[in-house]
Tab-separated table of C-alpha atoms in Angstrom:
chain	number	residue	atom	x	y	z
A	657	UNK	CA	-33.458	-23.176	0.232
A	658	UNK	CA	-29.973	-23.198	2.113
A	659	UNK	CA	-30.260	-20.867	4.849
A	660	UNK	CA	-26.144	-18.971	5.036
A	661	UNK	CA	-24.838	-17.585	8.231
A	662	UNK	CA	-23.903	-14.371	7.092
A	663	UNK	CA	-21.359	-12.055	8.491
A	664	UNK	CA	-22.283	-8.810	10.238
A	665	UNK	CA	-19.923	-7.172	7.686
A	666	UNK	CA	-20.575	-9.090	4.577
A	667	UNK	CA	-22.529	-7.175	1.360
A	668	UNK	CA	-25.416	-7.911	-0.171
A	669	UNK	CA	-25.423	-10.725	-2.733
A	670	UNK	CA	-23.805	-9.349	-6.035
A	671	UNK	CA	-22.836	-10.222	-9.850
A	672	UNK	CA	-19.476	-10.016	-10.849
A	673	UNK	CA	-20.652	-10.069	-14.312
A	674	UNK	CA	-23.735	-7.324	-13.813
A	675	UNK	CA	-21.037	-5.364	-12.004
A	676	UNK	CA	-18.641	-5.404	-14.716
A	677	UNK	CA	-21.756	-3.890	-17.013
A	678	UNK	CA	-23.088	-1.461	-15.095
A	679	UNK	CA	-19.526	0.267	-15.293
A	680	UNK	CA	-18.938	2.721	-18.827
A	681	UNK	CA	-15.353	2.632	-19.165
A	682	UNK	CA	-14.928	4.887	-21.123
A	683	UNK	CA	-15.323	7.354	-17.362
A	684	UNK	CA	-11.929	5.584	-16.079
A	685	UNK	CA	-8.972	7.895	-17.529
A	686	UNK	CA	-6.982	5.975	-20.033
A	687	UNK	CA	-8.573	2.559	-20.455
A	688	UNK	CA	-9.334	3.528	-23.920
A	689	UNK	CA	-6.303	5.822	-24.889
A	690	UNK	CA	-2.750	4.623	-26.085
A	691	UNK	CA	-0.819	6.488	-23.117
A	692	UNK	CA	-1.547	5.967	-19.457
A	693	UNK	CA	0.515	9.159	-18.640
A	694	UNK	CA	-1.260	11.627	-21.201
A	695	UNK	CA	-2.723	14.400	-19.188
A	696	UNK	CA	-3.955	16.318	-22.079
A	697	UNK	CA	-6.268	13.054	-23.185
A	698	UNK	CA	-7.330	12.283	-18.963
A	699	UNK	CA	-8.565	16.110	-19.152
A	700	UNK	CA	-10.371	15.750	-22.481
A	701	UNK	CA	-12.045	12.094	-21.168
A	702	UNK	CA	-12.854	14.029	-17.510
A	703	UNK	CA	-14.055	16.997	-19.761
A	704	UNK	CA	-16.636	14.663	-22.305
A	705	UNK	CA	-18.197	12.399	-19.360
A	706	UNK	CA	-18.681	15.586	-17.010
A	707	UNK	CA	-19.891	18.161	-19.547
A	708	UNK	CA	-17.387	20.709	-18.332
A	709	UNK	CA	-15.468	23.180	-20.832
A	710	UNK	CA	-11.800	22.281	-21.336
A	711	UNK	CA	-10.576	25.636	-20.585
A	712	UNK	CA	-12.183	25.025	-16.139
A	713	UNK	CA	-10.859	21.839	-16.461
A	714	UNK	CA	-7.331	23.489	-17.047
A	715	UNK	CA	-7.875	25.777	-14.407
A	716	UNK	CA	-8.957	23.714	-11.729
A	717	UNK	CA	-5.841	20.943	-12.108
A	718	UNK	CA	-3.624	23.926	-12.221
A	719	UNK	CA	-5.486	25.118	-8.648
A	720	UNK	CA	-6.013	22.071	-7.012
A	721	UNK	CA	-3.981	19.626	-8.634
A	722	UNK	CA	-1.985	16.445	-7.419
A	723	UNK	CA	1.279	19.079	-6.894
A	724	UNK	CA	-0.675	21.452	-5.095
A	725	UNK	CA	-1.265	18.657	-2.054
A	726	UNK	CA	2.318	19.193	-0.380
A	727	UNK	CA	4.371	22.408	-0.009
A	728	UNK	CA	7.911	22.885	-0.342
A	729	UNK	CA	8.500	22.937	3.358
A	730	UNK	CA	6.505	20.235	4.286
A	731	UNK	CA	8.338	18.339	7.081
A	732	UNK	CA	8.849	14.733	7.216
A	733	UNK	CA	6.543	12.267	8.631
A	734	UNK	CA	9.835	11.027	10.800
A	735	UNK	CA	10.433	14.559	11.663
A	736	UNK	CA	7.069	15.154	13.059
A	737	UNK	CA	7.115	12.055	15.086
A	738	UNK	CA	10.490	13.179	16.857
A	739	UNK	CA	9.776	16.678	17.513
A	740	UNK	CA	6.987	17.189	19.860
A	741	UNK	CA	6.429	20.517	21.437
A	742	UNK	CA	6.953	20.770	25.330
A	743	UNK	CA	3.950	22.560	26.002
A	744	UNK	CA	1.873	19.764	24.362
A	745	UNK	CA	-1.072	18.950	26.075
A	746	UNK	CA	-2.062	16.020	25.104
A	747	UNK	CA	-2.174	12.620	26.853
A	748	UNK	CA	-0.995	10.909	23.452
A	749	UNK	CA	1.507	13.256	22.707
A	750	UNK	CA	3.177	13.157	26.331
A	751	UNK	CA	2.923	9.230	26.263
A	752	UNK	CA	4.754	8.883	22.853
A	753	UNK	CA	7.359	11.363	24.037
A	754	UNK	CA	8.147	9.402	26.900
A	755	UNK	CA	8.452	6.360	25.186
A	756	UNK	CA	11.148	7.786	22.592
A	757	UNK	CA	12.854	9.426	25.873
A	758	UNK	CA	12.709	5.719	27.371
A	759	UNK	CA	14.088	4.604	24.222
A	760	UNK	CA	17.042	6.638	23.561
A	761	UNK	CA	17.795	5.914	27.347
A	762	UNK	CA	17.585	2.613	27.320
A	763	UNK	CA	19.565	0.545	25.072
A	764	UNK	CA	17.902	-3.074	26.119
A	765	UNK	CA	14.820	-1.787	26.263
A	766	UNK	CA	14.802	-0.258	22.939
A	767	UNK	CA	16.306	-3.511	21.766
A	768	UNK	CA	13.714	-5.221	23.374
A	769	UNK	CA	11.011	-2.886	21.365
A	770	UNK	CA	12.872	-3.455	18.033
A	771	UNK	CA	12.222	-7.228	18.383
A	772	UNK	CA	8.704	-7.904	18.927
A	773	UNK	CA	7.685	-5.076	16.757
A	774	UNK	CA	9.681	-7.421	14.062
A	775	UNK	CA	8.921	-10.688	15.753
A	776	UNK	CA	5.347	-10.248	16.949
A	777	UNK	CA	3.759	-10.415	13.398
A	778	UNK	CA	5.684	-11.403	10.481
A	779	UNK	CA	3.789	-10.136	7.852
A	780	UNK	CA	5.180	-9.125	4.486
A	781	UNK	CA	3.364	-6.815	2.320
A	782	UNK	CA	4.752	-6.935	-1.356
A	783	UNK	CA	4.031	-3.371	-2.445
A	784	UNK	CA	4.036	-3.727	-6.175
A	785	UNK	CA	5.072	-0.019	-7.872
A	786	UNK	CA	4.198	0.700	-11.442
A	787	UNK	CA	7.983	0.271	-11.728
A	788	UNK	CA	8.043	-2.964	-10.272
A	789	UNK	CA	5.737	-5.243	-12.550
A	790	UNK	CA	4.850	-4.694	-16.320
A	791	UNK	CA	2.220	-1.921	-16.429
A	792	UNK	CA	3.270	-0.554	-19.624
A	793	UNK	CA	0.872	-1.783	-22.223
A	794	UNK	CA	3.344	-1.696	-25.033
A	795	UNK	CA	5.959	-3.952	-23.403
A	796	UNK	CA	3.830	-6.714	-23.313
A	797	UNK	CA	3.231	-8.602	-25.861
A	798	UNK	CA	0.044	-8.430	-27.486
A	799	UNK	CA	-0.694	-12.005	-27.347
A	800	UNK	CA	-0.684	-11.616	-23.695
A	801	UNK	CA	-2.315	-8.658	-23.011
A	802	UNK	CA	-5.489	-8.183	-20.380
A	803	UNK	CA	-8.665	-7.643	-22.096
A	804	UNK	CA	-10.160	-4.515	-21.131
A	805	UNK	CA	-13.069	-4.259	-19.601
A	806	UNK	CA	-12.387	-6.424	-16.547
A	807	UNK	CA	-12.787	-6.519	-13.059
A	808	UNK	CA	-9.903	-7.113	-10.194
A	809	UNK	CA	-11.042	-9.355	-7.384
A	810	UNK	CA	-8.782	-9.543	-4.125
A	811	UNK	CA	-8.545	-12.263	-2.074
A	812	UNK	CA	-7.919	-13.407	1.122
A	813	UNK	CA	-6.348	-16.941	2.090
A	814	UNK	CA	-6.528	-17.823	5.182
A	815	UNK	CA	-4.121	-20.570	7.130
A	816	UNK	CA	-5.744	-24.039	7.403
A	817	UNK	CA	-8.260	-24.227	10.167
A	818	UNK	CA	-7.036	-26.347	13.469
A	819	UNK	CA	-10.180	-28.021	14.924
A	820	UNK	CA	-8.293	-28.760	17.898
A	821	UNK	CA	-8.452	-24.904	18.494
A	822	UNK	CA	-12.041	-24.740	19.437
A	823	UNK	CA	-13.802	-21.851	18.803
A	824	UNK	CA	-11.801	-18.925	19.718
A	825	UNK	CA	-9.192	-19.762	17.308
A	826	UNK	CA	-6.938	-17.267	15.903
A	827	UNK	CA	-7.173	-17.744	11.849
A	828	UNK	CA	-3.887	-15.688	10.083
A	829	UNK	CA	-4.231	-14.208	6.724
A	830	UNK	CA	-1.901	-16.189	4.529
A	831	UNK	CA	-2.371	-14.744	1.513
A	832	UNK	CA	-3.861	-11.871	-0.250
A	833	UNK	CA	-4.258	-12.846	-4.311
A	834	UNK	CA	-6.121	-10.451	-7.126
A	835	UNK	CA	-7.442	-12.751	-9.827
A	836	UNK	CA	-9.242	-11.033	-13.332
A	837	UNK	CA	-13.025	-11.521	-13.823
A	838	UNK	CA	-11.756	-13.519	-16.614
A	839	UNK	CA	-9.732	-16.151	-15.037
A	840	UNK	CA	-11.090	-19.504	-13.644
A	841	UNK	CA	-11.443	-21.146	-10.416
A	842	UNK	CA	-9.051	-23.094	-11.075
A	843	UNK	CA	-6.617	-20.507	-11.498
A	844	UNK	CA	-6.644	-19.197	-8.199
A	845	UNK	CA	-6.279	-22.390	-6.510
A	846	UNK	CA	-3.265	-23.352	-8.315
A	847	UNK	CA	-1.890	-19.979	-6.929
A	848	UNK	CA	-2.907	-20.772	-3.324
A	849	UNK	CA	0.395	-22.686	-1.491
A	850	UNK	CA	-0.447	-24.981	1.119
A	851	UNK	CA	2.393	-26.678	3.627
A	852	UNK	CA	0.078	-29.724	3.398
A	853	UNK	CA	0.233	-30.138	-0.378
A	854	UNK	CA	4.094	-31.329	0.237
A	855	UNK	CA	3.152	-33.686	2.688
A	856	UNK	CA	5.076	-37.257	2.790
A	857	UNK	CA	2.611	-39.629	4.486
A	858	UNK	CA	4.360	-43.033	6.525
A	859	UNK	CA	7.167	-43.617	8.916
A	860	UNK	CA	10.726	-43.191	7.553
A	861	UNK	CA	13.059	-44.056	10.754
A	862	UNK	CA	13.612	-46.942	8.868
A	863	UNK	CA	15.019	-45.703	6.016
A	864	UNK	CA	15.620	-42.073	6.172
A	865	UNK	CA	17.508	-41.671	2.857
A	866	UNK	CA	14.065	-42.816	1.201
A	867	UNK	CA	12.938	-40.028	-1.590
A	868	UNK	CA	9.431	-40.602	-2.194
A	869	UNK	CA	8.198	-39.545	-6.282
A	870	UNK	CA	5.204	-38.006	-5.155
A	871	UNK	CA	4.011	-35.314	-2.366
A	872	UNK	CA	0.345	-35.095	-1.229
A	873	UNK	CA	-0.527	-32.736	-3.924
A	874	UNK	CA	0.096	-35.316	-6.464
A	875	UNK	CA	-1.368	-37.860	-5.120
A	876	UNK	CA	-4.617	-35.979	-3.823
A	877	UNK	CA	-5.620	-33.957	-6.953
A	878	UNK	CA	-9.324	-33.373	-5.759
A	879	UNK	CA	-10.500	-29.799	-4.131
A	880	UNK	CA	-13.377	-27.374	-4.076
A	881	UNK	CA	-14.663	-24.008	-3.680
A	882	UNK	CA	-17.986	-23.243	-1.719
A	883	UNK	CA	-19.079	-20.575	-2.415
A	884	UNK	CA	-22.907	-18.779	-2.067
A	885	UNK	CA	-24.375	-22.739	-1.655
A	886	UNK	CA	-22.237	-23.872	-4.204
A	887	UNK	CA	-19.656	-26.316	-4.279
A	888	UNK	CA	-17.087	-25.702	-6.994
A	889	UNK	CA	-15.249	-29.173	-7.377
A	890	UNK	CA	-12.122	-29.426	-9.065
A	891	UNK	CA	-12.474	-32.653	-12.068
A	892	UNK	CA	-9.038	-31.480	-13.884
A	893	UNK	CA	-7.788	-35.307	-13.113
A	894	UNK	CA	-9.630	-38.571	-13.764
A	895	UNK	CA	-9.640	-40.141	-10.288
A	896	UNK	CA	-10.766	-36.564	-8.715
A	897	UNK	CA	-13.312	-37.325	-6.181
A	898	UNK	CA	-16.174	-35.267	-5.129
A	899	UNK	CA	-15.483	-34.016	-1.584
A	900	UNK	CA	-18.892	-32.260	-1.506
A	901	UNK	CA	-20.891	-35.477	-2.100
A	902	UNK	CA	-21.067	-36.555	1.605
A	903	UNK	CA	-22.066	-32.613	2.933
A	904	UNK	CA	-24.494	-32.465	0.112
A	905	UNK	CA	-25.744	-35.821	1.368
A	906	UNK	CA	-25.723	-34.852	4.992
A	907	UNK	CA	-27.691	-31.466	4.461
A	908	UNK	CA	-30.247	-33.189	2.309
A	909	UNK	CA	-32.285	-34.065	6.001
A	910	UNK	CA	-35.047	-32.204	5.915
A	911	UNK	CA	-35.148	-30.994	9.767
A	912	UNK	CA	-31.595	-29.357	9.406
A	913	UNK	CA	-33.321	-26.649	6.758
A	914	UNK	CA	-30.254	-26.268	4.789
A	915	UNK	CA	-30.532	-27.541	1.564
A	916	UNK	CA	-30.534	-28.518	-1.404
A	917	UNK	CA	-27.109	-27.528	-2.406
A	918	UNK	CA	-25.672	-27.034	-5.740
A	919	UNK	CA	-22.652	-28.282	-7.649
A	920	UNK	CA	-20.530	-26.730	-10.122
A	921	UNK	CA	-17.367	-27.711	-12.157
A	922	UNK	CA	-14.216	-24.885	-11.204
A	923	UNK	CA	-12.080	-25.799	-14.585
A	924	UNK	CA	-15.501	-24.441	-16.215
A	925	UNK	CA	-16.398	-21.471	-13.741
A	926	UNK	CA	-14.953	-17.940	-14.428
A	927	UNK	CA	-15.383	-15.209	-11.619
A	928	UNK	CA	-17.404	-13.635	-13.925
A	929	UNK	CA	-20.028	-15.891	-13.062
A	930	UNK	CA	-20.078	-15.910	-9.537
A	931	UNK	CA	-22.366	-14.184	-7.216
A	932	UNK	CA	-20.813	-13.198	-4.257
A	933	UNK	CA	-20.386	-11.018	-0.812
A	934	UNK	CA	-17.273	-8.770	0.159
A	935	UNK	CA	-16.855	-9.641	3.567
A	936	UNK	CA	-18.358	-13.141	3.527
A	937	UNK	CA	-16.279	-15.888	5.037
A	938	UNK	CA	-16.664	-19.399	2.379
A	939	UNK	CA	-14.492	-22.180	1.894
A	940	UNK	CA	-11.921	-23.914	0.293
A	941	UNK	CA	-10.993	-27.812	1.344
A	942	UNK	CA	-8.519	-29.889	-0.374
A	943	UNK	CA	-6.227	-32.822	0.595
A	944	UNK	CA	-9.440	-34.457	2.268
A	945	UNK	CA	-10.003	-32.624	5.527
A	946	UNK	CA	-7.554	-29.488	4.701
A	947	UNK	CA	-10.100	-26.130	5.313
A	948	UNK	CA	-9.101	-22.705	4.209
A	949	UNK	CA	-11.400	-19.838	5.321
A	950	UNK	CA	-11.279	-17.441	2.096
A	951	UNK	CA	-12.837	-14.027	1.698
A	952	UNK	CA	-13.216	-11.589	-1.164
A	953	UNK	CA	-12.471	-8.177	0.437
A	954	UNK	CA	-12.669	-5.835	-2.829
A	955	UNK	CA	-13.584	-5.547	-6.469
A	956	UNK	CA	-12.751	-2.870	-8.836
A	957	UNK	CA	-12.564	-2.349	-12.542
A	958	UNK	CA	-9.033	-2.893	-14.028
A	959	UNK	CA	-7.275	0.058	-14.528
A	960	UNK	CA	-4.038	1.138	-16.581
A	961	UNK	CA	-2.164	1.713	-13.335
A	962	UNK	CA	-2.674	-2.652	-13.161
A	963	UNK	CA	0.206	-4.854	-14.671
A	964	UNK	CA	-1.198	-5.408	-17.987
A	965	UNK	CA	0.618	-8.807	-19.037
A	966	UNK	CA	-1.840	-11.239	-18.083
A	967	UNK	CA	0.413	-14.107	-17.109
A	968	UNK	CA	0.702	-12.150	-13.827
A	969	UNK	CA	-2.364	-13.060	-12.839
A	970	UNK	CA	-3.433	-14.462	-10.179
A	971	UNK	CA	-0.991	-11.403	-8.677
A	972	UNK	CA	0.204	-12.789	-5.110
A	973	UNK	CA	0.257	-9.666	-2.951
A	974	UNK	CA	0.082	-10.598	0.162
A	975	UNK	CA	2.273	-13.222	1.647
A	976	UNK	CA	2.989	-14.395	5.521
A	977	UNK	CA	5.839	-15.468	6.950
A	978	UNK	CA	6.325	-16.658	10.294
A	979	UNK	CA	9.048	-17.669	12.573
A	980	UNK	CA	10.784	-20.848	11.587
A	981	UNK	CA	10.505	-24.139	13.597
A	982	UNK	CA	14.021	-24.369	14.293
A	983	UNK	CA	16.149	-27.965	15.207
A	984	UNK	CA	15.341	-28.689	19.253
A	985	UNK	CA	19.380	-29.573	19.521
A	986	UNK	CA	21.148	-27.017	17.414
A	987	UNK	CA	18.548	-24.042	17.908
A	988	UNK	CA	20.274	-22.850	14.413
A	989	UNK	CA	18.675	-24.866	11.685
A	990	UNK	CA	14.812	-25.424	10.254
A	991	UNK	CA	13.388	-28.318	11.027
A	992	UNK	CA	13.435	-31.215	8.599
A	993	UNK	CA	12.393	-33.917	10.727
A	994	UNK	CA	9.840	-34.628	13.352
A	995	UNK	CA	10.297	-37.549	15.677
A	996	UNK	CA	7.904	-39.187	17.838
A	997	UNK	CA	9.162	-41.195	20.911
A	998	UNK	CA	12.575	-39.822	20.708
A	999	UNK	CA	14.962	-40.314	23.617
A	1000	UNK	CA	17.263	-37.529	22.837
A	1001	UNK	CA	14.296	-34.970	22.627
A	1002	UNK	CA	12.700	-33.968	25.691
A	1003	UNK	CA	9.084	-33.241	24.234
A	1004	UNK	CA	6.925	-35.572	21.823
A	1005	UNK	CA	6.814	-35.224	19.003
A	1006	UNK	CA	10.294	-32.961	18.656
A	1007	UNK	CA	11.979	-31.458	15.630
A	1008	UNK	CA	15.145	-31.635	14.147
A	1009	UNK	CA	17.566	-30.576	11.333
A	1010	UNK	CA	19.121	-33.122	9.333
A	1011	UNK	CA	22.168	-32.981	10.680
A	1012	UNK	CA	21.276	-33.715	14.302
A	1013	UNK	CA	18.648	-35.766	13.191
A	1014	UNK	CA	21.003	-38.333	11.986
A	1015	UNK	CA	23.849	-37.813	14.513
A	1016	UNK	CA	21.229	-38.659	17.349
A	1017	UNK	CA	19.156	-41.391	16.127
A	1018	UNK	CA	21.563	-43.316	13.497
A	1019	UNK	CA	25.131	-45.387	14.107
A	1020	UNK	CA	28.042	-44.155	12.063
A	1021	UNK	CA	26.840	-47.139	9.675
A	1022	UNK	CA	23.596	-45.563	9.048
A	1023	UNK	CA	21.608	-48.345	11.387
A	1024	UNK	CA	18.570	-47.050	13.708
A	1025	UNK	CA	19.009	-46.312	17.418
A	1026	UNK	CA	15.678	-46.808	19.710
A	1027	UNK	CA	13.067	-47.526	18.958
A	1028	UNK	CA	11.474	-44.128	17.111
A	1029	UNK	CA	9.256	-42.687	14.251
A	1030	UNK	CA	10.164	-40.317	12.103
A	1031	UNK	CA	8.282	-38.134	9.601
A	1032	UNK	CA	9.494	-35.531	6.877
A	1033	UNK	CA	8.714	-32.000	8.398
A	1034	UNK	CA	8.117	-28.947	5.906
A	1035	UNK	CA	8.062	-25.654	7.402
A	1036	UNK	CA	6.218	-23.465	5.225
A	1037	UNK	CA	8.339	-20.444	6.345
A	1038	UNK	CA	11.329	-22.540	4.721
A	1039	UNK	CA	9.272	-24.340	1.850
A	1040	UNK	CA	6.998	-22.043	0.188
């Protein structure tokens, strides 16, 4: 039996599927009714599963209701943070009012404050609205509909792991994804974008012009999941390859006390079937040696309030950006090429836009200066 290093803040081992069915959905307000804004039918569900007469009900939303929350003069949360009192006591308080004092004094420093709070941690969080995707059950067609009952599974994506990091490495959330119970394995890793799937392997300094039919992602169809001792391989093409073969081979030793492992197609796999932990770091590895930490923070049932067309789904929610690697001449442009052994660059490798990659390294006939390699560069910040 395979013996998992599991993290301090991981769950318990659960079903997807037994969670799904220990839910009655008919409790979540408007799953089963025809209009998700229908207070009259959320009171009458609330009043059914909670045995309480209609007439309390009516009285208690009318007491403590969502409008009750806020009053009428309820200042801003922008107001609040500008007006402190002066006989305010304490050390917070007097610390944030003498940065803002600092700030409206000082015009480079609070220039200097507006750029690393944008430039620190590019991180955009795509706040989806009800207005903003295709909630509305009746403007979606019915042939692509989400079943209900279902569950909503988030995930976490994590940027591919740099051995040469060591141990205290700093892994960035690269995406956040919420896949349906219902959906496949295979699914969710055709949502997950990669800088390495558009990968153009070989030297080009000799012919730079050179468009190549295929990326790394074409070439390189294989993949897996693993997940709770499982290894989830991806056997969509022919000529897929088992990565997990040589891991399942290694663990079968006996002293290392960590098999046997098990093996599972992902075309064939619904999240339904999984057992799982929130919290639990596993794996997904594709384009040979190409490791993505992924975790499953959170899983709920789906809800009216959800987009309801299923071709949504997987529902990117979550997406990082990042500075760009910009040209080492021009300082203006991304980077499109890398260059190793460069004379006009005065690190190895260096990076450079087209435009100066060409006007540095090629004759006005298109002919190769020095002696140089060069290899296409995508920056994911510019590419996906």
């Amino acid at each position: 039996m395979e013996k998992l290093g599991v993290h301090r803040d991981a769950t318990q081992p659960m079903s997807v599927r037994e969670f799904l069915e220990s839910w009655d959905v008919s409790a979540v307000p408007g799953i089963v009714k025809t209009s998700t804004d229908d207070e009259e039918a959320m009171l009458k569900t609330l009043s059914s599963e909670m045995n309480i007469p209609m007439e309390t009900l009516i009285e208690l939303n009318g007491v403590c209701g969502e409008s009750t929350l806020k009053s009428k003069d309820e200042p801003k949360q922008s107001e609040l943070l500008g007006n402190i009192p002066p006989d305010a006591n304490l050390m917070t308080l007097r610390a944030h009012q003498e940065e803002l004092h600092h700030r409206q004094q000082s015009f480079n420093y609070r220039t200097l404050i507006k750029r690393a709070m944008r430039m620190q941690k590019c991180d955009f969080l795509m706040n989806f609205s009800p207005t903003d995707v295709n909630t509305n059950k009746e403007k979606c067609p019915e042939e692509y509909r989400v079943q209900h009952p279902d569950v909503i599974i988030t995930v976490h994506v994590h940027q591919p792991n740099n051995t040469n990091q060591g141990f205290n490495m700093k892994l960035s959330l690269d995406q956040t994804i919420l896949v349906l119970g219902c959906e496949k394995l295979t699914d969710l890793r055709d949502k997950i974008t990669c800088v390495n799937d558009l990968a153009l392997a070989g030297d080009l300094s000799e012919n730079p012009d050179f468009t190549p039919e295929h990326y790394a992602k074409d070439l390189y169809k294989s993949g897996f999941f693993y997940i709770e001792g499982c290894f989830y391989n991806d056997f969509r093409d022919s000529g897929a390859i088992d990565y997990s073969q040589v891991i399942r081979d290694w663990a079968k030793d006996p002293t290392r006390e960590i098999g046997p492992m098990q093996t599972a197609s992902m075309e064939d796999t619904s999240f339904l079937d999984l057992t799982l932990r929130l919290g639990q770091p596993y794996v997904y590895m594709h384009q040979g040696d190409c490791e993505h930490l992924i975790v499953f923070s959170d899983i709920r049932i789906l809800s009216p309030q959800d987009t309801q067309d299923i071709r949504e789904y997987p529902l990117v929610t979550h997406k990082r950006l990042k500075n760009q690697t910009k040209c080492r001449v021009c300082q203006m442009h991304a980077s499109r090429w890398m260059a190793y052994n460069s004379e006009h660059a005065p690190e190895d490798p260096s990076f450079f836009c087209e435009q100066c990659f060409r006007a540095l390294h090629y004759d006005q006939h298109g002919n190769k200066i020095g002696n140089f390699q060069a290899f296409r560069f995508f920056d994911s910040n510019s590419v996906i």
